[in-house]
mmCIF file of C-alpha atoms and ligand atoms in Angstrom:
data_model
loop_
_atom_site.group_PDB
_atom_site.id
_atom_site.type_symbol
_atom_site.label_atom_id
_atom_site.label_comp_id
_atom_site.label_asym_id
_atom_site.label_seq_id
_atom_site.Cartn_x
_atom_site.Cartn_y
_atom_site.Cartn_z
ATOM 1 C CA MET A 722 9.761 -2.238 38.200
ATOM 2 C CA LEU A 723 7.991 0.885 37.038
ATOM 3 C CA ASN A 724 4.271 0.240 37.373
ATOM 4 C CA ILE A 725 1.904 1.296 34.657
ATOM 5 C CA ASP A 726 0.347 3.509 37.342
ATOM 6 C CA GLU A 727 3.545 5.503 37.387
ATOM 7 C CA ILE A 728 3.161 6.360 33.721
ATOM 8 C CA LYS A 729 0.806 9.274 33.271
ATOM 9 C CA ASN A 730 0.821 9.567 29.513
ATOM 10 C CA GLY A 731 2.929 7.179 27.570
ATOM 11 C CA ILE A 732 3.456 3.845 25.917
ATOM 12 C CA VAL A 733 4.123 0.337 27.179
ATOM 13 C CA ILE A 734 5.656 -2.046 24.662
ATOM 14 C CA ASP A 735 4.907 -5.501 26.024
ATOM 15 C CA HIS A 736 5.401 -9.163 25.073
ATOM 16 C CA ILE A 737 8.738 -8.487 23.430
ATOM 17 C CA LYS A 738 10.624 -11.730 22.846
ATOM 18 C CA ALA A 739 13.286 -11.959 25.564
ATOM 19 C CA GLY A 740 16.548 -10.579 24.198
ATOM 20 C CA GLN A 741 14.882 -8.471 21.476
ATOM 21 C CA GLY A 742 14.096 -5.530 23.757
ATOM 22 C CA ILE A 743 17.525 -3.938 23.369
ATOM 23 C CA ARG A 744 17.060 -3.753 19.604
ATOM 24 C CA ILE A 745 13.793 -1.864 20.012
ATOM 25 C CA PHE A 746 15.254 0.282 22.778
ATOM 26 C CA ASN A 747 18.097 1.332 20.461
ATOM 27 C CA TRP A 748 15.897 1.683 17.392
ATOM 28 C CA LEU A 749 13.676 4.150 19.307
ATOM 29 C CA GLY A 750 16.758 6.045 20.543
ATOM 30 C CA LEU A 751 15.625 5.631 24.142
ATOM 31 C CA GLY A 752 19.167 5.724 25.509
ATOM 32 C CA LYS A 753 19.150 9.485 24.855
ATOM 33 C CA ALA A 754 15.548 10.064 25.952
ATOM 34 C CA PRO A 755 14.966 13.121 28.188
ATOM 35 C CA TYR A 756 11.919 11.416 29.778
ATOM 36 C CA THR A 757 11.590 8.349 32.014
ATOM 37 C CA VAL A 758 12.022 4.974 30.331
ATOM 38 C CA ALA A 759 11.888 1.629 32.140
ATOM 39 C CA PHE A 760 13.530 -1.236 30.284
ATOM 40 C CA VAL A 761 12.727 -4.623 31.813
ATOM 41 C CA VAL A 762 14.508 -7.716 30.554
ATOM 42 C CA ASN A 763 13.593 -11.333 31.291
ATOM 43 C CA ALA A 764 10.310 -10.541 33.023
ATOM 44 C CA ASN A 765 8.271 -13.618 33.853
ATOM 45 C CA SER A 766 5.421 -14.243 31.457
ATOM 46 C CA LYS A 767 2.738 -16.905 31.657
ATOM 47 C CA GLN A 768 2.447 -17.064 27.872
ATOM 48 C CA MET A 769 6.075 -16.625 26.874
ATOM 49 C CA GLY A 770 8.198 -17.819 29.782
ATOM 50 C CA LYS A 771 10.418 -14.749 29.617
ATOM 51 C CA LYS A 772 9.774 -11.439 27.916
ATOM 52 C CA ASP A 773 11.149 -7.918 27.680
ATOM 53 C CA ILE A 774 9.058 -4.821 28.370
ATOM 54 C CA ILE A 775 9.717 -1.155 27.584
ATOM 55 C CA LYS A 776 7.736 1.510 29.444
ATOM 56 C CA ILE A 777 8.000 5.014 28.076
ATOM 57 C CA ASP A 778 6.669 7.891 30.143
ATOM 58 C CA ASN A 779 6.039 10.048 27.102
ATOM 59 C CA THR A 780 3.862 9.948 24.016
ATOM 60 C CA ILE A 781 6.211 9.311 21.137
ATOM 61 C CA ALA A 782 5.557 8.472 17.520
ATOM 62 C CA ILE A 783 6.331 4.835 16.747
ATOM 63 C CA ASN A 784 6.305 3.301 13.308
ATOM 64 C CA PHE A 785 4.138 0.241 14.010
ATOM 65 C CA ASN A 786 4.981 -1.231 10.601
ATOM 66 C CA ILE A 787 8.635 -1.465 11.589
ATOM 67 C CA LEU A 788 7.823 -2.614 15.106
ATOM 68 C CA GLY A 789 5.658 -5.342 13.548
ATOM 69 C CA LEU A 790 8.578 -6.346 11.336
ATOM 70 C CA ILE A 791 10.847 -6.654 14.373
ATOM 71 C CA ASP A 792 8.329 -8.788 16.237
ATOM 72 C CA PRO A 793 4.660 -9.187 15.258
ATOM 73 C CA ASN A 794 3.812 -10.720 18.653
ATOM 74 C CA ILE A 795 4.456 -7.462 20.498
ATOM 75 C CA THR A 796 1.549 -5.612 22.072
ATOM 76 C CA VAL A 797 1.558 -1.869 22.582
ATOM 77 C CA ASN A 798 -0.488 -0.250 25.355
ATOM 78 C CA ILE A 799 -1.235 3.445 25.102
ATOM 79 C CA ILE A 800 -1.516 5.064 28.535
ATOM 80 C CA GLU A 801 -3.461 8.265 29.067
ATOM 81 C CA ASN A 802 -4.028 9.714 32.525
ATOM 82 C CA GLU A 803 -2.552 6.545 34.059
ATOM 83 C CA LYS A 804 -5.067 4.254 32.312
ATOM 84 C CA ILE A 805 -4.691 1.960 29.312
ATOM 85 C CA THR A 806 -6.809 3.601 26.632
ATOM 86 C CA GLU A 807 -5.697 1.510 23.688
ATOM 87 C CA LYS A 808 -4.135 -1.907 23.135
ATOM 88 C CA ILE A 809 -2.484 -2.322 19.770
ATOM 89 C CA LYS A 810 -1.777 -5.846 18.545
ATOM 90 C CA LEU A 811 1.034 -5.698 16.056
ATOM 91 C CA GLN A 812 1.248 -7.758 12.924
ATOM 92 C CA LEU A 813 3.544 -8.204 9.981
ATOM 93 C CA PRO A 814 2.694 -5.389 7.549
ATOM 94 C CA GLU A 815 1.368 -6.533 4.143
ATOM 95 C CA THR A 816 3.526 -3.985 2.334
ATOM 96 C CA VAL A 817 6.504 -1.893 3.381
ATOM 97 C CA GLU A 818 8.102 0.971 1.517
ATOM 98 C CA ASP A 819 11.772 1.979 1.947
ATOM 99 C CA VAL A 820 12.097 -0.195 5.029
ATOM 100 C CA LEU A 821 13.477 -3.349 3.438
ATOM 101 C CA ILE A 822 16.094 -2.559 0.803
ATOM 102 C CA CYS A 823 16.498 -4.626 -2.359
ATOM 103 C CA LYS A 824 20.158 -5.498 -2.961
ATOM 104 C CA ASN A 825 19.692 -7.142 -6.354
ATOM 105 C CA PRO A 826 22.001 -5.157 -8.716
ATOM 106 C CA ARG A 827 19.693 -5.929 -11.653
ATOM 107 C CA CYS A 828 16.611 -4.593 -9.835
ATOM 108 C CA ILE A 829 15.158 -1.280 -11.035
ATOM 109 C CA THR A 830 15.613 0.078 -7.508
ATOM 110 C CA SER A 831 19.396 -0.291 -7.953
ATOM 111 C CA THR A 832 19.554 1.488 -11.308
ATOM 112 C CA GLU A 833 16.812 4.081 -10.749
ATOM 113 C CA LYS A 834 17.431 5.746 -7.409
ATOM 114 C CA TYR A 835 14.051 7.492 -7.269
ATOM 115 C CA VAL A 836 12.127 4.197 -7.316
ATOM 116 C CA PRO A 837 10.907 3.291 -3.808
ATOM 117 C CA HIS A 838 11.852 -0.086 -2.363
ATOM 118 C CA ILE A 839 8.493 -1.799 -2.045
ATOM 119 C CA PHE A 840 8.203 -5.254 -0.530
ATOM 120 C CA HIS A 841 5.111 -7.427 -0.073
ATOM 121 C CA LEU A 842 4.601 -10.058 2.584
ATOM 122 C CA GLU A 843 5.434 -13.418 1.012
ATOM 123 C CA ASN A 844 5.262 -15.943 3.838
ATOM 124 C CA PRO A 845 3.999 -14.925 7.306
ATOM 125 C CA GLU A 846 5.358 -18.136 8.892
ATOM 126 C CA LEU A 847 8.875 -17.542 7.613
ATOM 127 C CA ARG A 848 8.447 -13.732 7.844
ATOM 128 C CA THR A 849 9.692 -13.233 4.320
ATOM 129 C CA TYR A 850 9.018 -10.395 1.897
ATOM 130 C CA ARG A 851 9.187 -10.240 -1.899
ATOM 131 C CA CYS A 852 10.453 -7.251 -3.906
ATOM 132 C CA GLU A 853 7.709 -5.595 -5.969
ATOM 133 C CA TYR A 854 9.939 -5.466 -9.062
ATOM 134 C CA CYS A 855 12.407 -8.333 -9.121
ATOM 135 C CA ASP A 856 10.929 -10.947 -6.736
ATOM 136 C CA GLU A 857 14.015 -10.895 -4.526
ATOM 137 C CA ILE A 858 13.143 -12.391 -1.124
ATOM 138 C CA LYS A 859 14.181 -10.700 2.103
ATOM 139 C CA SER A 860 13.668 -11.593 5.744
ATOM 140 C CA ALA A 861 11.622 -9.249 7.950
ATOM 141 C CA GLY A 862 14.664 -9.018 10.221
ATOM 142 C CA ASP A 863 16.726 -7.358 7.479
ATOM 143 C CA PHE A 864 15.092 -3.973 7.797
ATOM 144 C CA ARG A 865 17.199 -0.807 7.683
ATOM 145 C CA GLU A 866 17.547 0.536 11.226
HETATM 146 ZN ZN1 ZN B 724 14.198 -5.801 -6.283
#
């Protein structure tokens, strides 16, 4: 396993639900990355039993809203000069824009293409979102990748 010590400046995405790591790996396009990436699946975790971890030896921009939609229990460690300088606890975003797409044909977003698809968190337990305009409910997992 790549130790955090081996990352000089980069990002560690930790506490990913086992089996979900590949989705994040692909979403971030890490298969084509020109820098070192360690992708650990089924690591032992005291809290979770098993977890996935992605260690990226580069500072890349990550949309934490989308990462929070994928899995709000993820933690992100920012590494600078081989030390953790920031721990980011993700959460389900209250509002997302053009991430979840409303499919209701009667919704204004279907008839007026310039209208952004805005969804608000409806139920954090169920991870559901409600369309700003037509009240259509979508699951957080339905985001556009
Ligand atoms: Zn709608």
